CSV table of C-alpha atoms in Angstrom, one decimal:
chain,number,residue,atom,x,y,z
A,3,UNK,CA,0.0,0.0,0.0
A,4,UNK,CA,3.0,2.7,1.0
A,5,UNK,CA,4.3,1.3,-2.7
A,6,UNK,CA,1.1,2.5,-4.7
A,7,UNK,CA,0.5,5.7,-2.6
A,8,UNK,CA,4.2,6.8,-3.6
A,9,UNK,CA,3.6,6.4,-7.2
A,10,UNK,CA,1.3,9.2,-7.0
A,11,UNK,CA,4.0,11.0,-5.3
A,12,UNK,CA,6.4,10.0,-8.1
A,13,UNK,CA,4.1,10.9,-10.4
A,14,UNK,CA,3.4,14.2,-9.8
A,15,UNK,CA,7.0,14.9,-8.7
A,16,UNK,CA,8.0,13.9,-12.1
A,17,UNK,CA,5.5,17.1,-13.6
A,18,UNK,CA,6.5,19.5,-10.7
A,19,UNK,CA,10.3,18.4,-12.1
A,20,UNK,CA,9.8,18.9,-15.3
A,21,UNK,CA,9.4,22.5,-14.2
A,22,UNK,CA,12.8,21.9,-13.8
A,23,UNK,CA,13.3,22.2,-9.7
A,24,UNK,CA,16.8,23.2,-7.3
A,25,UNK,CA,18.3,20.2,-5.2
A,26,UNK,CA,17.1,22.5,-2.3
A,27,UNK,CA,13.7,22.5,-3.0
A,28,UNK,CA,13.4,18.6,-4.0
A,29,UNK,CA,14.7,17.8,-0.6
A,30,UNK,CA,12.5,20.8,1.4
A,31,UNK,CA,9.4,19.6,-1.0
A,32,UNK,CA,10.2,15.6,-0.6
A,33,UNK,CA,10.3,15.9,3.4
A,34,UNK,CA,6.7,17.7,3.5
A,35,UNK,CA,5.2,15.3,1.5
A,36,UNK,CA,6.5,12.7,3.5
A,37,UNK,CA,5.2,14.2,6.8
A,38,UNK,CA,1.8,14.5,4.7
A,39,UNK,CA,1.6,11.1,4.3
A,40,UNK,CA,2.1,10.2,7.8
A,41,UNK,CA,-0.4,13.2,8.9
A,42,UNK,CA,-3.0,12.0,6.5
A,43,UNK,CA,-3.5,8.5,7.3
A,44,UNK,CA,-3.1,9.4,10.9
A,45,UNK,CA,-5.8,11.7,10.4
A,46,UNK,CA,-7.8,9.4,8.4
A,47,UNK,CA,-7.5,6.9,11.2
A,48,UNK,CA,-8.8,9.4,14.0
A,49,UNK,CA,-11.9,10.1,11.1
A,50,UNK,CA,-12.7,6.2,11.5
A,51,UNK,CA,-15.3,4.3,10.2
A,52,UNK,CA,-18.0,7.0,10.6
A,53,UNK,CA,-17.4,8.9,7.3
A,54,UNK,CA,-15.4,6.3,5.7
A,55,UNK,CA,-18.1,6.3,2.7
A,56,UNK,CA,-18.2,9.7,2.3
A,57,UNK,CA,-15.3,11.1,2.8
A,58,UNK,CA,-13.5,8.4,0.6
A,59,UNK,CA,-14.7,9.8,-2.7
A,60,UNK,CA,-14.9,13.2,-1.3
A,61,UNK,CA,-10.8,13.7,-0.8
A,62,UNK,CA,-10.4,11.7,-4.1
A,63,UNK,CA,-12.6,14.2,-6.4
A,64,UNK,CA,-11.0,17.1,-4.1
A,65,UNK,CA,-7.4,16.2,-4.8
A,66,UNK,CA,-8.2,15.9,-8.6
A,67,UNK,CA,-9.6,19.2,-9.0
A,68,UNK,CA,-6.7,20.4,-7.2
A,69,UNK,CA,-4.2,18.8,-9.7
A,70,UNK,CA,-6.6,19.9,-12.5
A,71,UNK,CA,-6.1,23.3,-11.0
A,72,UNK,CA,-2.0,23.2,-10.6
A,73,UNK,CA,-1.7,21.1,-14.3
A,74,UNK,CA,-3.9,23.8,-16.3
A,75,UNK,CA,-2.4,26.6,-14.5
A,76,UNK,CA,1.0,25.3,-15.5
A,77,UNK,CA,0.2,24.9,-19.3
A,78,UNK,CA,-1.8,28.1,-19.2
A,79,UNK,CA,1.6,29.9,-18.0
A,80,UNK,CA,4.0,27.9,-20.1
A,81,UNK,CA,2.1,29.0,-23.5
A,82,UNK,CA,1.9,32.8,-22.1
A,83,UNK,CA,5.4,32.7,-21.3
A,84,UNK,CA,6.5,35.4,-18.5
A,85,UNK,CA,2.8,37.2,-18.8
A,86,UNK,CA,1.2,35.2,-16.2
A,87,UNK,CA,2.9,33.9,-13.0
A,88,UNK,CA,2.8,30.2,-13.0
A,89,UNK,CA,2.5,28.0,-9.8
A,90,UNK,CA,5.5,28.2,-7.5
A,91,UNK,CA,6.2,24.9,-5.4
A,92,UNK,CA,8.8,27.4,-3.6
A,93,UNK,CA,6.3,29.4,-1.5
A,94,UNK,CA,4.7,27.8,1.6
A,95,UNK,CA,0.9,28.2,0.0
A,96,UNK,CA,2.5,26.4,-2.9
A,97,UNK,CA,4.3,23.4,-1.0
A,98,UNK,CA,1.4,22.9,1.1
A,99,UNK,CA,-1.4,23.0,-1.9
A,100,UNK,CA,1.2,20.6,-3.9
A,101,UNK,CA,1.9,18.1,-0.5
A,102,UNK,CA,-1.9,18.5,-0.2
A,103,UNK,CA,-3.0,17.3,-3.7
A,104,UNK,CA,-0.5,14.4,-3.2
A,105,UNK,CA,-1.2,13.1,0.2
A,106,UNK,CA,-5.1,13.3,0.5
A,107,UNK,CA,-5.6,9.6,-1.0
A,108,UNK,CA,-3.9,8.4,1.9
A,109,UNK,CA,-6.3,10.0,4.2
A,110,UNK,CA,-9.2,7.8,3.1
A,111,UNK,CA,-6.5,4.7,3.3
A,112,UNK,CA,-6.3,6.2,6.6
A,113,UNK,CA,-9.8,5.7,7.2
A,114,UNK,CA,-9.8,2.3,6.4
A,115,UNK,CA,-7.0,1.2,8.5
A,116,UNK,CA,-8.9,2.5,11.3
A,117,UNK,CA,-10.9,-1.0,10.6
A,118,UNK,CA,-7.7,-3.0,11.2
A,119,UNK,CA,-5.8,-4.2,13.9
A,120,UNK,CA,-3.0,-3.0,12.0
A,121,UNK,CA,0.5,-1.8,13.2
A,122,UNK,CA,-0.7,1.8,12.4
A,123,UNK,CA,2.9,3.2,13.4
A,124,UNK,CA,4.7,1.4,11.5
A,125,UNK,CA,2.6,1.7,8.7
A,126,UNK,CA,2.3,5.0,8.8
A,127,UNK,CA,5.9,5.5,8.8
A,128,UNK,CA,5.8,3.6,5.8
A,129,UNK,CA,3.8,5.3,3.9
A,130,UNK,CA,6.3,8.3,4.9
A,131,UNK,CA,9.0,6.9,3.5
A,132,UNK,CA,8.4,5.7,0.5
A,133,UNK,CA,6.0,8.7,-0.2
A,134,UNK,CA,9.1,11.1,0.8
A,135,UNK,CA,11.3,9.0,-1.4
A,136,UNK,CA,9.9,8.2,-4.7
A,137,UNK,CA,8.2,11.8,-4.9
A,138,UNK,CA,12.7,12.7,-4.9
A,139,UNK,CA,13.5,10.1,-7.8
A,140,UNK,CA,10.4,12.2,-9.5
A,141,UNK,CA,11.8,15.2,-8.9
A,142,UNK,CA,15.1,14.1,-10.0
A,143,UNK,CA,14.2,12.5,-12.9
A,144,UNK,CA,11.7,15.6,-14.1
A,145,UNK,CA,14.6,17.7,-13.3
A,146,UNK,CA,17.0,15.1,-15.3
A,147,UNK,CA,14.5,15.5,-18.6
A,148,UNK,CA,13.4,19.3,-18.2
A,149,UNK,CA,16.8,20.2,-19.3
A,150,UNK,CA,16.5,18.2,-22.8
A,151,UNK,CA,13.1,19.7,-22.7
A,152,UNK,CA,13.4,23.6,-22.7
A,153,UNK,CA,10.4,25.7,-22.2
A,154,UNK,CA,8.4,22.8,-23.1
A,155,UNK,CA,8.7,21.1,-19.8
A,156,UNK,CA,6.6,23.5,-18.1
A,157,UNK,CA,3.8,22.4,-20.3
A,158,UNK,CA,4.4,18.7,-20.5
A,159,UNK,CA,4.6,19.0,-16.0
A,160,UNK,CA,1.1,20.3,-16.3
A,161,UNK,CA,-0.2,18.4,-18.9
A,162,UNK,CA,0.9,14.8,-16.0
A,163,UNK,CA,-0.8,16.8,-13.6
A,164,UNK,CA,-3.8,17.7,-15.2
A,165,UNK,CA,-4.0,13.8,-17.0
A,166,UNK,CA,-3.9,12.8,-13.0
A,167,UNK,CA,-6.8,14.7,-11.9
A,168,UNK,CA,-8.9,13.9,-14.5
A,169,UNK,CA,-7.9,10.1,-13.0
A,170,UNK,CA,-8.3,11.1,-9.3
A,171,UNK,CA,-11.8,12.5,-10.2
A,172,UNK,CA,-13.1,9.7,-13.2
């Protein structure tokens, strides 16, 4: 389970990459995400069973029309060039929003390991790590291509995003 909830993490750090992104802000943008998925399922777990059916489809359409959000705003500002300021992963509104968006399905997995007799600790730490980790090897490699890429990475970052949110919501 920490495996598949860090390919969304990989995912949309490969598109926030393809920005093309400072070592700096991969590791500062890597560790909050991680902490988001420990937060998340943690909080998911205190939510319990009692919105479990609700909420589940409610954080997953939620963190789709966030990504929807970040991917068009990113191809919007890579075809209008300097005109419009694009989304900036560097400010804390803009970590949190991006940590957000990533984290939020592993509140409802939260909820539902609330109905286990789980090692929630280490399970949660888990989902830390490897959320924390393979959102960095997307950042790296986004970084890696964005430079092959030119001004076009921009748009092909937002273009992921937006092709995840459509996913997240559909």
């Amino acid at each position: 389970m920490a495996v598949a909830l860090g390919f969304d993490a990989f995912s949309l750090g490969l598109g926030i990459g393809l920005r093309g992104i400072r070592i700096k802000d991969i590791l500062k943008l890597s560790s909050v995400i991680a902490l988001f998925h420990i937060i998340m399922p943690l909080g998911g777990i205190v939510m319990g069973q009692f919105v479990s059916g609700l909420l589940g489809s409610v954080a997953t359409i939620a963190a789709g029309i966030l990504l929807l959000l970040l991917g068009g705003h990113m191809i919007y500002s890579s075809l209008r060039g300097d005109a419009v300021t694009s989304f900036d992963h560097r400010t804390t509104w803009g970590l949190l929003v991006f940590a957000l968006s990533v984290s939020i399905d592993s509140f409802s997995v939260g909820i539902t390991l609330g109905m286990f007799a789980a090692d929630i600790w280490l399970t949660v730490l888990l989902f830390g790590i490897f959320g924390g980790l393979m959102s960095i090897m997307g950042l790296l490699l986004g970084r890696k291509v964005s430079a092959d890429l030119g001004e076009y990475g921009e748009a092909l970052g937002g273009a992921i995003l937006f092709v995840f949110g459509i996913l997240f919501i559909f």
